[in-house]
Coordinates of C-alpha atoms and ligand atoms in Angstrom, one line a residue:
M1 CA 74.7 75.6 153.3
N2 CA 75.1 77.9 156.2
W3 CA 78.2 80.2 154.5
A4 CA 78.1 82.3 157.5
N5 CA 79.1 79.4 159.9
E6 CA 81.7 78.2 157.4
V7 CA 83.4 81.8 157.5
A8 CA 83.0 81.9 161.3
K9 CA 85.2 79.0 161.7
R10 CA 88.0 80.8 159.5
K11 CA 87.5 84.0 161.2
E12 CA 91.0 84.2 162.7
F13 CA 92.8 83.1 159.6
I14 CA 90.7 85.8 157.8
I15 CA 91.7 88.5 160.2
N16 CA 95.4 87.9 160.6
D17 CA 95.9 87.5 156.8
L18 CA 94.2 91.0 156.0
V19 CA 96.4 92.4 159.0
K20 CA 99.7 91.1 157.4
F21 CA 98.4 91.9 153.6
I22 CA 98.0 95.7 155.1
Q23 CA 101.4 95.8 156.4
I24 CA 102.8 95.8 153.0
P25 CA 102.8 99.5 151.7
S26 CA 102.0 98.4 148.2
V27 CA 101.9 102.1 146.6
L28 CA 103.3 102.4 143.1
N29 CA 106.8 103.0 143.2
E30 CA 108.7 103.3 139.7
D31 CA 111.7 104.3 141.0
T32 CA 112.2 100.4 142.4
S33 CA 110.8 98.8 139.0
T34 CA 112.2 96.1 137.3
E35 CA 111.5 93.8 134.4
K36 CA 109.7 91.5 136.6
Q37 CA 108.4 94.0 139.0
P38 CA 107.0 96.7 136.7
F39 CA 105.4 98.5 139.9
G40 CA 108.2 98.5 142.2
K41 CA 109.1 96.1 145.2
D42 CA 106.2 96.7 147.3
I43 CA 103.4 96.3 144.9
D44 CA 105.4 93.0 144.0
D45 CA 105.5 91.8 147.5
S46 CA 101.7 92.1 147.9
L47 CA 101.2 90.2 145.0
N48 CA 103.2 87.2 146.0
F49 CA 101.7 87.7 149.6
M50 CA 98.2 86.3 147.9
L51 CA 99.9 83.7 145.9
N52 CA 101.9 82.2 148.9
L53 CA 98.5 81.8 150.5
A54 CA 97.2 80.3 147.4
E55 CA 100.1 78.1 147.3
R56 CA 99.9 77.2 151.2
D57 CA 96.2 76.3 150.4
G58 CA 96.9 74.2 147.3
F59 CA 95.6 76.5 144.7
T60 CA 96.9 76.6 141.1
T61 CA 98.4 79.8 140.3
R62 CA 100.0 82.1 137.5
N63 CA 101.9 85.1 137.7
I64 CA 102.1 87.4 134.6
D65 CA 105.8 89.1 135.0
G66 CA 104.5 90.9 138.1
Y67 CA 101.7 92.8 136.2
A68 CA 99.1 90.6 137.4
A69 CA 98.2 87.1 138.6
H70 CA 95.3 84.5 139.1
I71 CA 94.5 81.8 141.5
E72 CA 92.5 79.2 140.0
Y73 CA 90.2 76.4 141.3
G74 CA 87.5 74.2 139.9
E75 CA 87.2 72.3 136.3
G76 CA 85.3 72.9 133.3
S77 CA 85.8 75.4 130.2
D78 CA 83.9 78.0 131.0
L79 CA 85.5 80.5 133.3
V80 CA 84.3 82.7 136.5
G81 CA 86.3 85.7 137.1
V82 CA 86.8 87.7 140.3
L83 CA 88.5 90.6 139.7
C84 CA 90.5 92.3 142.7
H85 CA 93.8 94.4 143.0
V86 CA 96.4 94.5 145.5
D87 CA 98.0 98.0 144.9
V88 CA 97.1 101.0 147.1
V89 CA 97.1 104.7 147.1
P90 CA 99.5 106.5 149.0
E91 CA 98.3 107.1 152.8
G92 CA 98.1 110.9 152.6
D93 CA 97.9 113.2 155.5
D94 CA 96.2 112.9 159.3
W95 CA 96.1 109.8 160.0
T96 CA 95.4 108.9 163.8
V97 CA 96.5 105.2 163.3
S98 CA 99.4 103.9 161.7
A99 CA 98.2 103.7 158.0
F100 CA 100.1 100.3 157.2
G101 CA 99.8 98.9 160.9
G102 CA 96.7 96.8 160.6
D103 CA 95.5 97.8 164.2
I104 CA 92.3 96.3 165.4
I105 CA 90.4 98.4 167.4
D106 CA 86.6 98.3 168.5
G107 CA 86.0 95.6 165.9
K108 CA 87.4 97.4 162.8
I109 CA 90.8 96.9 161.2
Y110 CA 92.5 100.1 160.2
G111 CA 95.0 100.5 157.3
R112 CA 95.4 101.6 153.9
G113 CA 93.6 99.2 151.5
T114 CA 91.2 97.7 154.2
Q115 CA 88.1 98.7 152.1
D116 CA 90.1 99.4 148.9
D117 CA 90.7 96.7 148.0
K118 CA 92.7 94.4 150.2
G119 CA 90.0 93.5 152.5
P120 CA 87.6 92.6 149.9
T121 CA 90.5 90.4 148.1
I122 CA 91.0 88.7 151.3
A123 CA 87.1 88.0 151.4
A124 CA 86.9 86.8 147.8
Y125 CA 90.1 84.5 148.7
Y126 CA 88.7 82.9 151.5
A127 CA 85.2 82.7 149.6
M128 CA 87.1 80.3 147.0
Q129 CA 89.0 78.7 149.9
I130 CA 85.9 77.6 152.0
I131 CA 84.4 76.1 148.5
K132 CA 87.8 74.2 148.1
D133 CA 87.9 73.3 151.6
L134 CA 84.2 72.0 151.4
N135 CA 85.1 69.9 148.1
L136 CA 82.0 71.4 146.6
K137 CA 81.7 70.2 143.3
L138 CA 81.8 73.1 140.2
S139 CA 81.2 72.8 136.6
K140 CA 83.2 75.8 135.9
R141 CA 86.6 76.9 136.6
V142 CA 87.1 80.1 138.9
R143 CA 89.9 82.4 139.1
I144 CA 90.7 85.2 141.5
I145 CA 92.5 87.7 139.2
L146 CA 94.8 90.0 141.1
G147 CA 95.8 93.4 139.5
T148 CA 98.5 95.5 140.3
D149 CA 98.1 98.9 138.8
E150 CA 94.2 99.5 139.6
E151 CA 95.2 102.8 141.3
S152 CA 96.8 104.3 138.4
Q153 CA 96.8 103.0 134.9
W154 CA 95.2 99.5 134.6
R155 CA 98.5 98.3 132.9
C156 CA 97.8 95.3 135.1
V157 CA 94.5 94.2 133.5
D158 CA 95.8 95.3 129.8
K159 CA 98.6 93.1 130.1
Y160 CA 96.9 90.0 131.9
F161 CA 93.9 90.0 129.3
E162 CA 96.6 90.1 126.3
V163 CA 97.7 86.6 127.4
E164 CA 94.9 85.1 129.7
E165 CA 91.3 84.4 128.7
K166 CA 88.5 86.5 129.7
P167 CA 86.1 84.9 131.9
S168 CA 82.5 84.5 130.4
I169 CA 81.0 85.7 133.8
G170 CA 82.3 87.5 137.1
F171 CA 82.1 90.2 139.5
A172 CA 84.6 92.9 141.0
P173 CA 84.6 93.1 144.9
D174 CA 85.9 96.6 144.5
A175 CA 83.0 98.9 145.2
E176 CA 79.6 98.7 147.2
F177 CA 76.8 96.2 147.9
P178 CA 74.4 95.4 146.5
M179 CA 75.7 95.9 143.2
I180 CA 76.8 98.5 140.3
N181 CA 75.3 97.3 137.0
A182 CA 75.3 100.7 135.5
E183 CA 78.8 102.7 135.1
K184 CA 78.6 105.7 132.8
G185 CA 80.5 106.1 129.4
I186 CA 83.6 108.2 129.9
T187 CA 84.9 110.8 127.3
D188 CA 87.7 113.2 127.4
F189 CA 88.5 116.1 125.1
Y190 CA 90.0 119.3 124.9
F191 CA 88.5 122.7 123.0
L192 CA 91.5 124.7 121.9
K193 CA 92.1 128.2 120.7
E194 CA 95.2 129.8 119.7
Q195 CA 94.5 133.4 120.2
K196 CA 96.5 136.2 121.8
E197 CA 94.8 137.9 124.6
A198 CA 95.3 141.6 124.9
Q199 CA 95.9 141.8 128.7
I200 CA 96.1 138.2 130.2
I201 CA 99.7 136.8 130.5
S202 CA 98.7 133.7 131.8
F203 CA 96.0 131.3 133.4
E204 CA 96.6 127.8 134.9
S205 CA 94.0 125.7 136.8
G206 CA 93.8 121.9 137.3
N207 CA 96.1 118.8 136.8
R208 CA 93.9 116.2 135.9
L209 CA 90.8 116.0 133.8
N210 CA 88.8 113.8 136.3
M211 CA 89.0 116.2 139.3
V212 CA 87.4 119.6 139.7
P213 CA 90.3 121.8 139.9
D214 CA 90.6 123.5 143.4
T215 CA 93.0 126.1 142.5
A216 CA 93.3 128.7 139.9
V217 CA 95.9 131.3 139.0
A218 CA 95.6 134.1 136.5
Q219 CA 98.3 137.0 135.9
I220 CA 97.1 140.1 134.2
E221 CA 99.1 143.1 132.7
C222 CA 97.6 146.2 134.3
E223 CA 97.6 149.4 132.5
S224 CA 95.4 151.9 134.8
D225 CA 96.0 153.2 138.5
S226 CA 92.7 151.3 139.5
I227 CA 94.5 148.4 141.4
E228 CA 93.2 149.3 145.0
E229 CA 89.7 149.0 143.4
M230 CA 90.4 146.0 141.5
A231 CA 91.6 144.4 144.9
D232 CA 88.4 145.6 146.6
D233 CA 86.3 144.1 143.9
F234 CA 88.0 140.9 143.9
A235 CA 87.8 140.7 147.8
N236 CA 84.0 141.3 147.5
Y237 CA 83.5 138.7 144.7
L238 CA 85.1 136.3 147.1
E239 CA 83.1 136.8 149.9
E240 CA 79.5 136.9 147.9
N241 CA 80.5 133.5 146.6
G242 CA 81.8 132.0 150.0
L243 CA 85.2 131.4 148.1
E244 CA 88.9 131.9 149.3
G245 CA 91.9 133.5 147.3
Y246 CA 94.2 136.3 147.3
F247 CA 95.5 139.1 144.9
S248 CA 98.9 140.5 144.7
V249 CA 101.0 143.3 142.5
N250 CA 104.6 142.9 141.2
E251 CA 105.5 145.8 139.1
N252 CA 102.6 146.2 136.7
I253 CA 101.4 142.6 137.0
L254 CA 98.1 141.4 138.9
S255 CA 98.0 138.0 140.2
F256 CA 94.6 136.5 141.0
N257 CA 94.6 133.4 143.3
L258 CA 91.4 131.8 143.8
K259 CA 90.7 128.2 145.7
G260 CA 87.8 126.0 145.1
I261 CA 87.0 122.7 146.2
S262 CA 88.3 119.4 144.6
A263 CA 85.7 116.7 143.8
H264 CA 86.1 113.5 141.7
G265 CA 85.1 114.5 138.0
S266 CA 82.1 112.3 138.0
M267 CA 80.5 114.5 140.5
P268 CA 81.3 118.3 139.7
D269 CA 78.6 119.4 141.6
V270 CA 80.1 118.5 145.0
G271 CA 83.1 120.6 144.0
V272 CA 83.9 124.3 143.5
N273 CA 85.5 124.6 140.0
A274 CA 88.5 127.6 140.7
A275 CA 89.0 127.9 137.1
L276 CA 85.5 128.6 136.3
Y277 CA 84.9 131.0 139.2
L278 CA 88.1 132.9 138.4
C279 CA 86.9 133.3 134.8
A280 CA 83.7 134.5 135.8
F281 CA 85.4 137.2 138.1
L282 CA 87.8 138.2 135.5
S283 CA 85.6 138.5 132.4
K284 CA 83.7 141.3 134.1
H285 CA 87.0 143.5 134.1
Y286 CA 88.8 142.1 130.9
K287 CA 87.6 141.5 127.6
S288 CA 88.1 138.0 126.6
D289 CA 85.3 136.1 125.0
I290 CA 86.8 132.7 126.1
M291 CA 86.7 133.9 129.8
E292 CA 83.1 134.9 129.1
F293 CA 82.5 131.4 127.8
L294 CA 83.9 129.6 131.1
G295 CA 82.5 132.2 133.5
D296 CA 79.1 132.5 131.8
I297 CA 78.2 129.2 130.0
C298 CA 80.3 126.7 131.4
L299 CA 79.9 127.8 135.2
N300 CA 77.6 125.5 137.0
D301 CA 76.6 124.0 134.1
Y302 CA 77.0 120.5 135.3
T303 CA 74.8 118.7 133.1
G304 CA 76.0 120.3 130.0
K305 CA 72.7 122.1 129.4
K306 CA 74.1 125.5 128.4
L307 CA 76.6 123.4 126.0
G308 CA 74.1 121.5 124.2
L309 CA 75.1 118.3 125.8
E310 CA 72.1 117.6 128.4
M311 CA 71.0 113.9 128.2
S312 CA 69.7 111.5 130.7
D313 CA 68.4 107.8 131.3
S314 CA 66.6 106.3 134.1
E315 CA 69.1 103.5 134.5
S316 CA 72.1 106.0 135.3
G317 CA 70.5 109.6 135.7
D318 CA 72.3 112.6 133.9
L319 CA 75.2 113.3 131.7
T320 CA 77.9 115.4 133.9
V321 CA 80.2 117.7 132.6
N322 CA 83.6 118.6 134.4
I323 CA 86.2 121.0 133.2
G324 CA 89.6 119.8 134.9
R325 CA 92.0 121.8 133.4
V326 CA 92.3 125.4 131.8
T327 CA 95.5 126.9 130.6
Y328 CA 96.3 130.1 128.7
N329 CA 99.7 131.6 127.6
S330 CA 100.4 133.7 124.8
K331 CA 102.3 131.0 122.9
N332 CA 99.7 128.2 122.6
G333 CA 96.5 130.4 123.6
W334 CA 93.6 128.4 125.3
N335 CA 93.3 124.9 126.4
I336 CA 90.3 123.7 127.9
G337 CA 90.3 120.0 129.1
F338 CA 86.8 118.2 129.8
N339 CA 85.6 115.1 131.1
V340 CA 82.3 114.1 130.2
R341 CA 80.4 111.1 131.8
Y342 CA 77.3 110.0 129.7
P343 CA 74.3 107.8 130.4
V344 CA 74.7 104.0 130.0
T345 CA 71.9 103.9 127.1
K346 CA 73.3 106.5 125.1
K347 CA 76.0 106.0 122.2
Y348 CA 78.9 107.7 122.0
E349 CA 78.7 108.8 118.4
E350 CA 75.4 110.8 119.6
V351 CA 77.5 112.5 122.5
K352 CA 80.5 113.0 120.3
K353 CA 78.4 114.8 117.3
R354 CA 77.0 117.1 120.2
I355 CA 80.4 117.9 121.7
E356 CA 81.5 118.9 117.9
K357 CA 78.7 120.8 117.6
A358 CA 79.6 122.8 120.9
A359 CA 83.1 123.2 120.0
D360 CA 81.8 124.6 116.7
T361 CA 79.3 127.0 118.1
N362 CA 81.9 128.3 120.4
G363 CA 84.7 129.0 118.4
F364 CA 86.9 126.2 119.3
R365 CA 89.0 123.7 117.8
L366 CA 88.5 120.1 119.0
S367 CA 91.0 117.9 120.0
G368 CA 92.6 114.9 121.8
E369 CA 89.2 113.1 122.2
N370 CA 89.1 109.6 123.9
N371 CA 86.1 107.4 125.2
S372 CA 85.6 104.4 127.3
N373 CA 81.8 103.1 126.5
P374 CA 79.3 102.6 129.1
H375 CA 79.3 99.6 131.2
F376 CA 75.8 98.2 131.9
L377 CA 74.2 94.6 132.9
P378 CA 70.4 94.7 132.7
S379 CA 68.5 93.7 135.7
D380 CA 67.4 90.8 134.2
S381 CA 70.7 89.4 133.2
E382 CA 71.8 86.2 134.5
L383 CA 74.5 87.6 136.7
V384 CA 72.6 90.4 138.2
T385 CA 69.6 87.9 138.8
I386 CA 72.3 85.6 140.4
L387 CA 74.0 87.9 142.7
S388 CA 70.8 89.8 143.8
K389 CA 69.3 86.4 144.9
V390 CA 72.6 85.6 146.9
Y391 CA 72.7 89.2 148.4
E392 CA 69.1 88.9 149.5
E393 CA 69.3 85.4 151.2
Q394 CA 72.1 86.5 153.1
T395 CA 71.4 90.0 154.3
G396 CA 67.6 89.8 154.4
E397 CA 67.8 93.1 152.4
K398 CA 66.6 94.1 149.2
A399 CA 69.3 94.1 146.2
T400 CA 68.4 97.7 145.0
L401 CA 70.8 98.3 141.9
L402 CA 73.3 100.9 141.8
S403 CA 74.7 103.3 139.1
T404 CA 77.9 105.3 138.9
G405 CA 79.3 107.9 136.8
G406 CA 83.0 106.4 138.1
G407 CA 84.6 103.7 136.2
T408 CA 85.1 100.7 138.4
Y409 CA 87.1 97.6 137.7
A410 CA 84.1 95.3 136.5
R411 CA 84.6 97.0 133.0
A412 CA 87.8 95.4 132.8
L413 CA 86.2 92.0 133.1
G414 CA 83.3 92.4 130.7
N415 CA 80.0 90.6 131.5
A416 CA 80.6 91.5 135.1
V417 CA 79.4 94.1 137.9
A418 CA 81.0 95.7 140.8
Y419 CA 79.8 93.8 143.9
G420 CA 80.9 95.1 147.2
A421 CA 82.1 95.0 149.6
L422 CA 81.1 98.4 151.2
F423 CA 77.8 97.8 152.7
P424 CA 74.9 100.1 152.6
G425 CA 75.2 102.4 155.7
D426 CA 79.1 101.4 156.1
E427 CA 81.4 104.4 156.2
E428 CA 83.0 104.9 152.7
L429 CA 86.7 105.8 153.2
Y430 CA 88.3 105.1 149.9
H431 CA 91.7 106.9 149.5
Q432 CA 91.1 108.6 152.8
K433 CA 92.7 108.9 156.2
D434 CA 92.0 106.2 158.8
E435 CA 90.3 103.8 156.5
Y436 CA 89.1 100.7 158.2
I437 CA 86.8 97.6 157.7
K438 CA 84.4 96.5 160.0
I439 CA 85.2 92.8 161.1
D440 CA 81.7 91.9 160.8
S441 CA 81.3 93.5 157.4
L442 CA 84.5 91.6 156.1
L443 CA 82.8 88.2 157.5
K444 CA 79.5 89.1 155.9
A445 CA 81.1 89.8 152.4
T446 CA 83.3 86.7 152.6
A447 CA 79.9 84.7 153.1
I448 CA 78.1 86.4 150.2
Y449 CA 81.0 86.0 147.9
A450 CA 81.4 82.4 148.7
Q451 CA 77.8 81.8 147.9
S452 CA 77.8 83.8 144.7
I453 CA 81.0 81.9 143.5
Y454 CA 79.4 78.5 144.4
E455 CA 75.9 79.8 142.6
L456 CA 77.9 81.1 139.3
A457 CA 79.9 78.3 138.9
K458 CA 78.2 75.0 140.1
Ligands
ZN1 ZN1 89.9 100.0 144.2

């Protein structure tokens, strides 16, 4: 079977359908949500767009109250699942083309969702369509499952798997090739201390635990006349550390504002944590054991070494620690929010024990723990073996397995990996301006998915 040829015959359809799909601005909008359109009209339109293609082409479909849907083909008791999503993140700023235009320039289709995840969704859809067109015999059923809330809370897959069967094997075309078979465990928790500081009025930094905070603001009561000295010290500190920020005085209240660099919580070393840098400065001038803890022990401790959390494995690398939110006020005291990603071969119980010990050692009360276990398929598992073989046949490249600290859609599917559609060397533009997919990559991914679905379901 020459899969690439079959894809080439359908090239115009694939491109046209992706362009129309991109033109639906399917961003979460709960203002327009109804019982049958839980995430708003635009997301529902994009779900129906895919279901209309499926009906046009004669597939069986089911829509689960607008939360999710599937497109099914084949027969048998076993089920192969391909999990995609039709929602996109907001366009953001600074696009040089229309974010929802679907413009084609120099062999690239531009628009929000071309990489994440509408391009890969269309590729997976046409992969299944090719198998149906060619009347290939399958011994299993195949479902393309369409999520609608992947970019927010995954309420779509939660609802879907409450009422529908879980596939026995599958993949999620929502990341990169060759494939991600190892996703770290993710745990969030808070260190609390209800103590009142002498001079600190408030401290506020960060919105989400899974992001490195890029601003921190502290208000301090000043008692001496050394304000100018403090302003100089702060300016010097910012300069020494290559940071930006400002300092202001109002009556006898000093405000410190420090800018860091945001990054995903799975890569704390890529960002600059504004909360920790501000604490490191303030703890030199105002006595606070908590600010000392944050500025001394936690600053740049990306692998949790000083916290006693350090662990790693060859499958997925180091445990990582991100402090995503730090707040203080005189009423509630300190609240420090952590996002920790631990290696795939480690158990949560072991991580939890160490977290409890770190809280205890440093005098905090631990609160709000929640955990998502690692997701890992060994390299010799049936799924990884089959998908590696397909990838290598189609590309001529070795299928080197990847790991991530992020959580991909594969973990919602169970016995599954994240598989494309971004190729090694392609520019990654998820959630960024001027997102595009190369038409060549789109077609190549379609061929890989067609053969993969066939091999898994034949
Ligand atoms: Zn995605």
